[in-house]
XYZ file of C-alpha atoms in Angstrom:
303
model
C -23.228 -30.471 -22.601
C -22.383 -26.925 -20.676
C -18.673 -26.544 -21.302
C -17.148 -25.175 -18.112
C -14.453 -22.919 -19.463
C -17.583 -21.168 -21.089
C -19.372 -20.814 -18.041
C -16.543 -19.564 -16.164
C -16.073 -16.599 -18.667
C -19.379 -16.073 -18.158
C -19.266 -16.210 -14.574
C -16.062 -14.017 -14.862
C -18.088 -11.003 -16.255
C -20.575 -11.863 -13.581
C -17.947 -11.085 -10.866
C -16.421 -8.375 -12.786
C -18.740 -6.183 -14.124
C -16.750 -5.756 -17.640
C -15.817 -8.448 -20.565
C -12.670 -6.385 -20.470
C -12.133 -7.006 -16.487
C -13.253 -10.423 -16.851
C -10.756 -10.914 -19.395
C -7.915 -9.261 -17.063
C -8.617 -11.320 -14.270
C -8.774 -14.536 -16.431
C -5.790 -13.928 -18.327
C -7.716 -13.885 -21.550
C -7.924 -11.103 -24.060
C -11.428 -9.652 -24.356
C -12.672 -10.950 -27.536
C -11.834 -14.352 -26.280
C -14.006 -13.731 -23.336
C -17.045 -12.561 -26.064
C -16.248 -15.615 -28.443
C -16.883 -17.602 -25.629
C -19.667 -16.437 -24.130
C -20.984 -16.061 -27.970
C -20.678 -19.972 -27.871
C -21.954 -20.454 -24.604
C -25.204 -18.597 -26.294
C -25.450 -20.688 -29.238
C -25.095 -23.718 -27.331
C -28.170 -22.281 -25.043
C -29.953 -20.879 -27.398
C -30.605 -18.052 -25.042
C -29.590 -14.436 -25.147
C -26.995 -14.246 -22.236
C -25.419 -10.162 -22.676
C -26.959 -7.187 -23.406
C -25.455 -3.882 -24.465
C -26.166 -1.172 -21.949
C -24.003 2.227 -22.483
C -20.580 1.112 -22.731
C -21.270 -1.997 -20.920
C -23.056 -5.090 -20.592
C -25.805 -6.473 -18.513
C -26.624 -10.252 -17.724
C -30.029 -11.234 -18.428
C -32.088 -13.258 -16.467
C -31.401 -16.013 -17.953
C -27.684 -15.687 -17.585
C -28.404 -14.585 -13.837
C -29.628 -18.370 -13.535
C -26.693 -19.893 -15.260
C -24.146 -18.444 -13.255
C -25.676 -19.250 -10.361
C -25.048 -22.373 -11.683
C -21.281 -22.012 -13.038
C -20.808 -20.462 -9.663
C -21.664 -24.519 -8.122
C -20.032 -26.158 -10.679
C -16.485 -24.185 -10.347
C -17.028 -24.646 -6.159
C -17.347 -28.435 -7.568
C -14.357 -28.370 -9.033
C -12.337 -26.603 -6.802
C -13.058 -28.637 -4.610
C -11.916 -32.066 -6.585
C -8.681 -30.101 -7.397
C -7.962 -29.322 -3.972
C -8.552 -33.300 -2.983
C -6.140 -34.280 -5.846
C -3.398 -32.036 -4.627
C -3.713 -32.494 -1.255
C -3.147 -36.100 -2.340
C 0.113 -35.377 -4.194
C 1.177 -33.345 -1.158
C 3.009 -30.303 -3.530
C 1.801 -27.261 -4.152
C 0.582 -27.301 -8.037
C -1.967 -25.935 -10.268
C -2.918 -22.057 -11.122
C -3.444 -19.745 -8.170
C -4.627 -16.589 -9.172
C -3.660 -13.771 -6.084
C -5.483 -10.543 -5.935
C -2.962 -7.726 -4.064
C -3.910 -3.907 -3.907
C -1.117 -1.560 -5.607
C 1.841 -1.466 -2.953
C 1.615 -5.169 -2.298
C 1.862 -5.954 -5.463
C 4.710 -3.641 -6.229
C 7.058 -4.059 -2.443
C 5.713 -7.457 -1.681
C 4.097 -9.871 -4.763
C 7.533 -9.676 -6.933
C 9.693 -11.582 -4.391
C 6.812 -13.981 -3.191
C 6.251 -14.676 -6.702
C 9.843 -15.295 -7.781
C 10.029 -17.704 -4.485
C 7.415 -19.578 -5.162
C 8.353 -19.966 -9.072
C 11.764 -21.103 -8.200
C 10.871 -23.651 -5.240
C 7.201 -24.893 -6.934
C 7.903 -25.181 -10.547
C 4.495 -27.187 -10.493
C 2.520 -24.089 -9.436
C 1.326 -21.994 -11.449
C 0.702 -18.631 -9.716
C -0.606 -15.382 -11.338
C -1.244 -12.001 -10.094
C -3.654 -9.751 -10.705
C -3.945 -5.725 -9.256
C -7.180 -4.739 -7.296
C -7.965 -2.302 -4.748
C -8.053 -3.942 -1.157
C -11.661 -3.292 -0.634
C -12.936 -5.196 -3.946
C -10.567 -7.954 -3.101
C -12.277 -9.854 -0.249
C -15.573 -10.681 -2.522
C -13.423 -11.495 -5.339
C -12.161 -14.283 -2.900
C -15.727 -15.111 -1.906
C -17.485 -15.246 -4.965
C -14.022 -17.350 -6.753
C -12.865 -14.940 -8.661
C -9.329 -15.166 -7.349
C -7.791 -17.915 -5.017
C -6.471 -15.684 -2.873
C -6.338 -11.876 -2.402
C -3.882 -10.107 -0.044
C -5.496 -6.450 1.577
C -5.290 -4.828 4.198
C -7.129 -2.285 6.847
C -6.474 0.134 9.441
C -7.359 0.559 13.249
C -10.933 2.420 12.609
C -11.398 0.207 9.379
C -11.094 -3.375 10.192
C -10.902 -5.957 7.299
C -14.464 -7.763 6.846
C -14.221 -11.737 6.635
C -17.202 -12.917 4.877
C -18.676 -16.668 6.097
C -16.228 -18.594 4.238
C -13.654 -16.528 3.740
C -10.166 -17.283 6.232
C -7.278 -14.839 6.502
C -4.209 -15.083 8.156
C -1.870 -11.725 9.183
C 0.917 -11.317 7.050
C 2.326 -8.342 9.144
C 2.089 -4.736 10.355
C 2.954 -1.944 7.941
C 3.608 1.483 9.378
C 2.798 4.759 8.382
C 4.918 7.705 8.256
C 4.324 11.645 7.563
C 6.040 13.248 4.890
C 6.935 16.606 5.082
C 8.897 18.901 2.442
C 12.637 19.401 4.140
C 11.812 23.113 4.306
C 8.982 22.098 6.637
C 8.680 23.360 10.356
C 7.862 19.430 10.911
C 10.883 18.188 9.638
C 13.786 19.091 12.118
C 11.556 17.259 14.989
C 11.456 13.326 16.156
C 8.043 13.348 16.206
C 4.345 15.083 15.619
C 1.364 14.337 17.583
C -1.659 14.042 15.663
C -3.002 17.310 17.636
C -0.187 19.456 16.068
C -1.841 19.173 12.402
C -4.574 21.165 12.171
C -4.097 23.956 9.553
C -1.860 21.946 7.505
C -2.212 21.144 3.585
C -2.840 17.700 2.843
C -2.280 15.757 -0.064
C -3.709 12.159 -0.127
C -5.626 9.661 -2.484
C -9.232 10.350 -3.637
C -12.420 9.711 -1.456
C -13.746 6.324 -1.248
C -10.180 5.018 -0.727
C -8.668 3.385 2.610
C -6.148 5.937 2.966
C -8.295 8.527 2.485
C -11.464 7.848 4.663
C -8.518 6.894 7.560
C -7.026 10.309 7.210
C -10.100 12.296 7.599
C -11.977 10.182 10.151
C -8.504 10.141 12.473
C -7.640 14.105 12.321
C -11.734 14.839 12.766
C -11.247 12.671 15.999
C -8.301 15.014 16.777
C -10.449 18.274 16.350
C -8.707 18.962 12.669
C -10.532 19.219 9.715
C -8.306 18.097 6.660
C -7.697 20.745 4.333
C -7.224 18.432 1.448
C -5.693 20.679 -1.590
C -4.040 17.605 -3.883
C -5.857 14.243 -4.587
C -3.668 11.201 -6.583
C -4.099 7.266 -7.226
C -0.515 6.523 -6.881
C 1.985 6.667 -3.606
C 4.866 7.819 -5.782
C 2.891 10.697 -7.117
C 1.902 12.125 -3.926
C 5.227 11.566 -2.931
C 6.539 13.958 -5.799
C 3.969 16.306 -4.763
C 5.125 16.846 -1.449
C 8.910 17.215 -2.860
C 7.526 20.297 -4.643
C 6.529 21.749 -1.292
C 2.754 21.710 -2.050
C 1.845 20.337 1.188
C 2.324 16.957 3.432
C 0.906 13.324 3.224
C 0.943 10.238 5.733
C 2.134 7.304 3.394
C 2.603 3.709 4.493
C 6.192 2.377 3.846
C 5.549 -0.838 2.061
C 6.036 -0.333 -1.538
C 6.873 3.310 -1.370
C 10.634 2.780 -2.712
C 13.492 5.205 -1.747
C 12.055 9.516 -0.609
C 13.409 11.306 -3.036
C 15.384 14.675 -2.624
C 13.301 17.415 -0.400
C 11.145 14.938 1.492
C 11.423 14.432 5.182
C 9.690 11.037 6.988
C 8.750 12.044 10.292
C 6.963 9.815 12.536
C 3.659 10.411 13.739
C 2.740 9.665 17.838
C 0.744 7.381 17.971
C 2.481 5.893 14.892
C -0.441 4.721 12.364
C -0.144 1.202 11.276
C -1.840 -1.160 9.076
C -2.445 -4.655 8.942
C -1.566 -6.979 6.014
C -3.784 -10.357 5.396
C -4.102 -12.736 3.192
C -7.309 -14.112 2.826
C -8.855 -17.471 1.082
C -12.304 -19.611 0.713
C -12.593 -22.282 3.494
C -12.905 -24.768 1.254
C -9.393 -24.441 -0.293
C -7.613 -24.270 2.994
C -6.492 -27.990 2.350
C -4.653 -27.064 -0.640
C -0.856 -27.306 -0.317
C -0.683 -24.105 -2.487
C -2.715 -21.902 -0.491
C -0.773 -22.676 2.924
C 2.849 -22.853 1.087
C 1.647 -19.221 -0.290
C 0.669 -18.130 2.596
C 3.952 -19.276 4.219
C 5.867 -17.667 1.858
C 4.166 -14.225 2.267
C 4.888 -14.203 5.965
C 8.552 -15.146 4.896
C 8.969 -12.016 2.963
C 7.594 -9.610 5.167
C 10.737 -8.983 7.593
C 12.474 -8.335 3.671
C 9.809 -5.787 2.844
C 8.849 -4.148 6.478
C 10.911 -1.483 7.117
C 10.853 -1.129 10.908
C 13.166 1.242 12.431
């Protein structure tokens, strides 16, 4: 007999590309992933991994099985979410997936809340960037995922995927205080062209938003500085190396030498929180959800 734990590890590395990812998400080291999946190929007699580079690649055969894994766990899901809808409390693991200022300005309080009111409910969080996080929810990676998108990037839903907003974070531009921006109320996105940018590396939300809004302004971004992290580029602009537009969730106190000006038309984006159809019974999925919405006023700063 299959054992399931074995077939979601293996389902795991599926979804995540990695037995080290897989691992991360599960809350597993890696070589427990690999000594399962090691059983999981003794018990099949079938080769189910192969080396490739660094990596590893599912055979064909393991292609089939997870297709398979990937009914039973929907199975099962779907008997857990029956039993606790029957109890009527949220319980059980939820595993959230939240992209990096979420988890830092929102997940900590949510979490805590939901510890302290739900001892029954296990919930665990895991950091991934907003635009992996939808098919993580899709393919059941993750219960739930919280992301986020902007006005020219909406959020995709896939069929049986809900969301629900959580709230409206706004974005600010930061300017060194030496700055000719920083003694005025307010830019308009017209009055940028020619300045130095500093913002997160292509491919990113933040990044595509930036250069697709000033293009549709008539300025092409001069972007000098590139950095994964809000508190770097925030440092960056306190050395006077140029000006970034940073959302406020998560971004924590401006340190000495920065200046927050607000842009006209102010940019804003959207917070969800997103979950499979099929768990939208579950008492732990709407109590999250709940809770999330709860915190947001705490988090939002909305002057």
């Amino acid at each position: 007999m299959l054992d399931l734990q074995r077939l979601r590890a293996l389902h795991a590395v599926s979804v995540h590309g990695t037995v080290g990812a897989a691992a991360a998400a599960l809350g597993y080291t890696p070589s427990a992933v690999s000594q399962q999946i090691a059983k999981l190929e003794r018990e099949t007699r079938t080769v189910l991994l192969e080396r490739q580079g660094r990596g590893v690649r599912l055979t064909e055969q393991a292609q089939h099985l997870v297709a398979t894994a990937r009914e039973l766990l929907t199975i099962v899901e779907r008997a857990e979410t029956e039993l606790e809808e029957r109890r009527g409390v949220p319980a059980g693991r939820l595993t959230v997936a939240a992209f990096a200022s979420a988890a830092r300005g929102l997940m900590p309080g949510v979490l805590a809340d939901l510890a302290a009111r739900h001892p029954a409910l296990d919930a665990r969080l895991t950091e991934v960037e907003p635009h992996l996080s939808v098919d993580l929810v899709a393919k059941g990676a993750v219960d739930m995922a919280v992301a986020h998108d902007w006005d020219i990037a909406p959020l995709p839903a896939p069929e049986g995927v809900e969301q629900a907003v959580i709230g409206d974070d706004l974005c600010d531009l930061l300017v060194p205080s030496g700055h000719p921006f920083a003694a005025r109320r307010s830019v308009r996105r017209t009055d940028l062209k020619g300045e130095r940018w500093i913002c997160q590396p292509p491919g990113r939300v933040c990044h595509d938003w930036l250069v697709r809004t000033l293009r549709a302004a008539g300025c092409e971004p001069d972007i000098v500085h590139q950095a994964e992290e809000n508190p770097t580029l925030v440092a960056l602009v306190a050395a006077g190396l140029g000006v970034a537009l940073i959302p406020r969730l998560g971004r924590g106190p401006l340190p000495a030498g920065v200046v927050e000006v607000p842009l006209d038309p102010m940019p804003v984006r959207r917070l969800y929180a997103l979950w499979r159809t099929g768990a939208s019974r579950r008492p732990a999925i709407a109590e999250t959800v709940r809770t999330l919405q709860g915190h947001w006023p705490k988090v939002a700063v909305c002057d």
